[in-house]
Tab-separated table of C-alpha atoms in Angstrom:
chain	number	residue	atom	x	y	z
G	1	MET	CA	-42.649	8.446	10.654
G	2	THR	CA	-40.149	7.707	13.446
G	3	GLY	CA	-40.162	5.699	16.144
G	4	ALA	CA	-41.333	8.201	18.628
G	5	SER	CA	-44.028	9.142	16.421
G	6	VAL	CA	-45.433	5.635	16.060
G	7	ALA	CA	-45.358	5.686	19.974
G	8	ALA	CA	-47.186	8.033	20.331
G	9	THR	CA	-49.966	6.819	18.277
G	10	ALA	CA	-50.101	3.857	19.567
G	11	VAL	CA	-50.589	5.481	23.108
G	12	SER	CA	-52.880	7.430	22.027
G	13	VAL	CA	-55.041	4.835	20.340
G	14	ARG	CA	-54.818	3.022	23.625
G	15	ALA	CA	-56.223	5.781	25.280
G	16	ARG	CA	-59.212	6.445	23.131
G	17	ILE	CA	-59.801	2.599	23.267
G	18	MET	CA	-59.393	2.605	27.469
G	19	LEU	CA	-61.387	5.519	27.543
G	20	ALA	CA	-64.804	4.102	25.392
G	21	LEU	CA	-63.862	0.980	27.586
G	22	ALA	CA	-64.730	2.809	30.461
G	23	ALA	CA	-67.391	4.835	29.075
G	24	VAL	CA	-69.327	1.454	27.954
G	25	LEU	CA	-69.042	-0.303	31.215
G	26	GLY	CA	-70.204	2.663	33.357
G	27	LEU	CA	-73.278	3.287	31.543
G	28	LEU	CA	-74.176	-0.870	31.563
G	29	ALA	CA	-73.276	-0.653	35.322
G	30	PHE	CA	-75.838	2.124	35.808
G	31	ALA	CA	-78.804	-0.028	33.238
G	32	TRP	CA	-78.415	-3.520	33.406
G	33	PRO	CA	-81.544	-3.818	35.541
G	34	LEU	CA	-83.545	-2.989	32.349
G	35	PHE	CA	-81.968	-6.106	30.788
G	36	LEU	CA	-82.382	-8.835	33.357
G	37	ARG	CA	-85.165	-11.621	32.798
G	38	PRO	CA	-87.385	-11.961	35.606
G	39	ASP	CA	-86.250	-15.529	35.589
G	40	SER	CA	-82.251	-14.120	36.365
G	41	ALA	CA	-79.906	-15.973	38.102
G	42	VAL	CA	-78.559	-12.243	38.925
G	43	ASP	CA	-80.205	-10.420	41.600
G	44	PRO	CA	-79.867	-7.026	43.045
G	45	MET	CA	-76.860	-7.751	45.360
G	46	GLN	CA	-74.641	-8.512	42.841
G	47	ALA	CA	-74.555	-4.842	41.570
G	48	PRO	CA	-71.216	-4.402	43.846
G	49	LEU	CA	-69.655	-7.014	42.200
G	50	LEU	CA	-70.135	-5.710	38.724
G	51	PHE	CA	-69.004	-2.025	39.727
G	52	ALA	CA	-65.883	-4.336	41.189
G	53	LEU	CA	-65.238	-4.826	37.190
G	54	VAL	CA	-66.009	-1.443	36.032
G	55	LEU	CA	-63.764	0.611	38.910
G	56	PRO	CA	-60.408	-1.025	37.448
G	57	VAL	CA	-61.314	0.216	34.277
G	58	VAL	CA	-61.749	3.373	35.841
G	59	LEU	CA	-58.352	3.684	36.871
G	60	ALA	CA	-56.779	2.251	33.695
G	61	VAL	CA	-58.116	5.506	31.948
G	62	VAL	CA	-56.378	7.670	34.825
G	63	VAL	CA	-53.049	5.470	34.131
G	64	SER	CA	-53.381	6.228	30.560
G	65	GLU	CA	-54.428	9.973	31.102
G	66	LEU	CA	-51.370	10.499	33.661
G	67	THR	CA	-48.721	8.384	31.601
G	68	GLY	CA	-49.705	8.660	27.737
G	69	ASN	CA	-50.940	12.102	26.268
G	70	GLY	CA	-47.324	13.740	27.071
G	71	MET	CA	-48.735	14.578	30.769
G	72	ASP	CA	-45.205	15.451	32.635
G	73	VAL	CA	-45.407	16.120	36.072
G	74	LYS	CA	-46.863	19.716	35.618
G	75	GLY	CA	-49.687	18.303	34.168
G	76	LEU	CA	-50.071	16.002	37.039
G	77	ALA	CA	-50.399	18.577	39.863
G	78	LEU	CA	-52.998	20.814	37.130
G	79	LEU	CA	-55.252	16.980	37.820
G	80	GLY	CA	-54.099	17.012	41.388
G	81	VAL	CA	-54.935	20.816	42.036
G	82	LEU	CA	-58.451	20.665	40.315
G	83	SER	CA	-59.680	17.374	42.025
G	84	ALA	CA	-58.507	18.887	45.328
G	85	VAL	CA	-60.609	22.309	44.269
G	86	GLY	CA	-63.695	20.366	43.402
G	87	ALA	CA	-63.174	18.391	46.523
G	88	VAL	CA	-63.284	20.935	48.958
G	89	LEU	CA	-66.116	23.290	46.897
G	90	ARG	CA	-68.435	20.166	46.887
G	91	PRO	CA	-69.149	20.028	50.417
G	92	LEU	CA	-70.476	23.754	50.054
G	93	GLY	CA	-73.346	22.993	48.117
G	94	ALA	CA	-74.121	20.100	50.252
G	95	GLY	CA	-77.802	19.740	51.095
G	96	THR	CA	-78.839	23.209	49.166
G	97	ALA	CA	-81.744	22.699	46.848
G	98	GLY	CA	-79.211	20.989	44.460
G	99	MET	CA	-76.836	24.061	44.374
G	100	GLU	CA	-73.338	21.805	43.781
G	101	PRO	CA	-70.168	24.219	42.546
G	102	ILE	CA	-67.788	21.104	41.562
G	103	PHE	CA	-69.911	20.456	38.287
G	104	PHE	CA	-68.643	23.351	36.275
G	105	LEU	CA	-65.130	22.840	37.374
G	106	LEU	CA	-65.357	19.743	35.843
G	107	VAL	CA	-67.097	20.915	32.422
G	108	LEU	CA	-64.093	23.176	31.915
G	109	GLY	CA	-61.223	20.737	33.313
G	110	GLY	CA	-62.566	18.629	30.113
G	111	ARG	CA	-63.034	21.496	27.464
G	112	ALA	CA	-59.262	23.178	28.249
G	113	PHE	CA	-57.274	19.310	28.757
G	114	GLY	CA	-59.129	16.959	26.762
G	115	PRO	CA	-61.797	14.002	27.526
G	116	GLY	CA	-59.566	11.683	28.755
G	117	PHE	CA	-58.522	14.210	31.551
G	118	GLY	CA	-61.988	15.414	31.932
G	119	PHE	CA	-63.260	12.326	32.883
G	120	ALA	CA	-60.340	11.111	35.091
G	121	GLN	CA	-60.700	14.674	37.089
G	122	GLY	CA	-64.710	13.453	37.844
G	123	ALA	CA	-63.516	10.486	38.733
G	124	VAL	CA	-60.774	11.799	41.430
G	125	THR	CA	-62.725	14.283	42.068
G	126	LEU	CA	-65.617	12.685	43.837
G	127	PHE	CA	-63.120	10.310	45.427
G	128	ALA	CA	-61.142	13.033	47.232
G	129	SER	CA	-64.422	14.667	47.786
G	130	ALA	CA	-65.781	11.162	49.337
G	131	LEU	CA	-62.389	10.930	51.549
G	132	LEU	CA	-62.521	14.495	52.793
G	133	THR	CA	-66.241	14.516	54.000
G	134	ALA	CA	-66.586	10.195	55.233
G	135	GLY	CA	-68.508	10.053	52.520
G	136	VAL	CA	-67.190	6.597	51.288
G	137	GLY	CA	-69.365	3.870	50.390
G	138	PRO	CA	-71.730	1.687	47.699
G	139	TRP	CA	-72.958	4.539	46.183
G	140	LEU	CA	-69.099	6.361	45.666
G	141	PRO	CA	-68.148	4.201	42.451
G	142	TYR	CA	-71.508	5.756	40.784
G	143	GLN	CA	-70.790	9.141	41.594
G	144	MET	CA	-67.208	8.682	40.251
G	145	VAL	CA	-68.343	7.548	37.098
G	146	ALA	CA	-71.193	9.657	36.563
G	147	ALA	CA	-68.761	12.461	37.510
G	148	GLY	CA	-66.444	11.125	35.015
G	149	PHE	CA	-68.949	11.587	32.129
G	150	VAL	CA	-69.306	15.152	32.952
G	151	GLY	CA	-65.516	16.003	32.441
G	152	LEU	CA	-65.750	13.902	29.427
G	153	GLY	CA	-68.766	15.598	27.768
G	154	GLY	CA	-67.114	19.118	28.420
G	155	GLY	CA	-63.908	17.590	26.547
G	156	LEU	CA	-65.972	16.470	23.406
G	157	LEU	CA	-67.669	19.845	22.802
G	158	PRO	CA	-66.984	21.179	19.450
G	159	ARG	CA	-64.196	23.179	18.821
G	160	VAL	CA	-65.195	26.409	19.048
G	161	SER	CA	-64.169	29.872	20.283
G	162	GLY	CA	-65.681	33.310	21.901
G	163	ARG	CA	-69.902	33.421	23.072
G	164	GLY	CA	-70.261	29.857	20.596
G	165	GLU	CA	-67.534	28.016	23.036
G	166	LEU	CA	-70.115	29.625	26.375
G	167	ALA	CA	-72.976	28.918	24.468
G	168	TRP	CA	-71.984	25.239	24.124
G	169	LEU	CA	-70.299	25.135	27.618
G	170	SER	CA	-73.546	26.385	29.356
G	171	VAL	CA	-75.461	23.875	27.448
G	172	TRP	CA	-73.322	21.294	28.252
G	173	GLY	CA	-73.600	22.033	32.140
G	174	PHE	CA	-77.747	22.209	31.694
G	175	VAL	CA	-77.564	18.868	30.498
G	176	SER	CA	-74.768	17.393	32.431
G	177	ALA	CA	-76.255	18.405	35.630
G	178	PHE	CA	-79.156	16.386	34.568
G	179	VAL	CA	-77.638	13.278	33.391
G	180	TYR	CA	-75.849	13.210	36.440
G	181	GLY	CA	-78.581	13.442	38.595
G	182	TRP	CA	-80.349	10.757	36.415
G	183	LEU	CA	-77.507	8.566	37.168
G	184	MET	CA	-77.623	8.116	40.103
G	185	ASP	CA	-81.405	7.890	40.891
G	186	PHE	CA	-81.502	4.901	38.558
G	187	ALA	CA	-78.326	3.503	40.729
G	188	PHE	CA	-80.588	2.752	43.888
G	189	TRP	CA	-84.326	3.455	42.159
G	190	PRO	CA	-84.638	-0.646	40.955
G	191	PHE	CA	-83.756	-1.673	44.187
G	192	GLY	CA	-84.595	1.080	46.865
G	193	ILE	CA	-87.961	1.554	47.125
G	194	GLY	CA	-89.925	-1.167	47.418
G	195	PRO	CA	-91.948	-3.571	44.397
G	196	ALA	CA	-95.502	-1.939	45.814
G	197	THR	CA	-95.585	1.431	44.586
G	198	GLN	CA	-96.526	3.897	41.247
G	199	PHE	CA	-93.370	4.271	40.764
G	200	SER	CA	-91.433	0.831	41.532
G	201	PHE	CA	-88.920	-1.049	38.952
G	202	ASP	CA	-90.743	-3.852	37.136
G	203	PRO	CA	-88.794	-6.848	36.395
G	204	HIS	CA	-91.191	-8.327	33.914
G	205	ALA	CA	-91.977	-5.360	32.677
G	206	GLY	CA	-90.393	-4.318	29.092
G	207	VAL	CA	-87.206	-1.454	28.847
G	208	TRP	CA	-89.335	1.647	27.791
G	209	GLU	CA	-92.315	0.880	30.052
G	210	ASN	CA	-89.391	0.984	32.742
G	211	LEU	CA	-87.543	3.566	31.758
G	212	HIS	CA	-91.370	5.719	31.665
G	213	THR	CA	-91.927	4.875	35.095
G	214	PHE	CA	-88.670	6.072	36.022
G	215	ALA	CA	-89.355	9.531	34.202
G	216	LEU	CA	-92.007	9.712	36.071
G	217	PHE	CA	-90.041	9.379	39.398
G	218	ASN	CA	-87.352	11.290	39.070
G	219	LEU	CA	-90.129	13.873	37.942
G	220	ALA	CA	-92.146	13.941	41.062
G	221	THR	CA	-88.743	13.261	43.158
G	222	SER	CA	-85.819	14.803	41.979
G	223	MET	CA	-86.742	17.513	39.522
G	224	GLY	CA	-86.042	20.349	41.732
G	225	TRP	CA	-82.923	19.180	43.349
G	226	ASN	CA	-81.552	18.904	39.228
G	227	LEU	CA	-82.582	21.567	38.083
G	228	GLY	CA	-80.855	24.031	41.382
G	229	ARG	CA	-77.611	22.100	40.058
G	230	ALA	CA	-78.547	22.656	36.563
G	231	LEU	CA	-78.933	26.155	37.071
G	232	THR	CA	-75.908	26.982	39.643
G	233	THR	CA	-73.905	24.994	37.136
G	234	VAL	CA	-74.692	27.106	34.209
G	235	VAL	CA	-74.394	30.760	36.297
G	236	LEU	CA	-70.720	29.657	37.264
G	237	LEU	CA	-69.868	28.482	33.550
G	238	LEU	CA	-71.699	32.039	32.338
G	239	VAL	CA	-69.572	34.079	35.054
G	240	LEU	CA	-66.219	31.807	35.467
G	241	ALA	CA	-65.469	30.393	32.245
G	242	PRO	CA	-64.232	33.206	30.452
G	243	GLY	CA	-61.009	33.781	32.945
G	244	LEU	CA	-60.513	30.224	34.110
G	245	LEU	CA	-60.167	28.874	30.463
G	246	HIS	CA	-57.827	31.655	29.983
G	247	VAL	CA	-55.663	30.431	33.035
G	248	LEU	CA	-56.275	26.694	32.302
G	249	ARG	CA	-54.904	27.033	29.019
G	250	ARG	CA	-52.167	28.875	29.709
G	251	ALA	CA	-51.028	26.444	32.533
G	252	ALA	CA	-51.278	23.740	30.039
G	253	ARG	CA	-49.239	25.296	27.447
G	254	ARG	CA	-46.867	26.228	30.276
G	255	ALA	CA	-47.044	22.112	31.549
G	256	ALA	CA	-46.588	21.334	27.675
G	257	PHE	CA	-49.349	19.215	27.976
G	258	ALA	CA	-51.818	19.104	25.229
G	259	PRO	CA	-55.167	17.538	24.962
G	260	ARG	CA	-55.438	14.688	22.493
């Protein structure tokens, strides 16, 4: 094995470790209220501090993806173009029954360029969209990580082609739209609706009891929105995925960029 191949292998391993670490910390940043004891010294106001630890890891994944997986200037341009298109598309569906047209693009980006690229694309797209629409706030880190999971999942789908590939993309597009909605609802649910409703988070209850309460809350308040997002994503994938995947893969070959 040559020195160049050893270095490439080390970079690939490093990128995978950073991606796995970002995914695990991202999930913990959403789920940590479930594991707090009632007498814990941690209070809800410390959630932003927790995400202050997660965001550098997210950025490290982006840097690792840009510098470590054989991505040249053309590959960087691909990430920039897809993120910019997603940022422009996002406001088109705002406030319209969950019809958000960006998630199909995150799925396709992860599918064409790999899970690391998909995670980076999701995070950068939501960040750019927030700057474009003046949507920067404490919810933005949650949106960036949740959207990163959408692209990450697209890159981890089984390597099939033809109708099988389209079926897998549609299934993940449907599921990921709900996952994004669940994560974003859970980000504020323990602290946002107060302690006195039948759907409130109970710090004295167990993990499964609180998850059951959250499922009822989400079903009552967000089911229609999540379903609209899921159906929009599936329809866009069925219509646009074959042609766009061909274009994206040809662009990847020309950029000398191959997903790890």
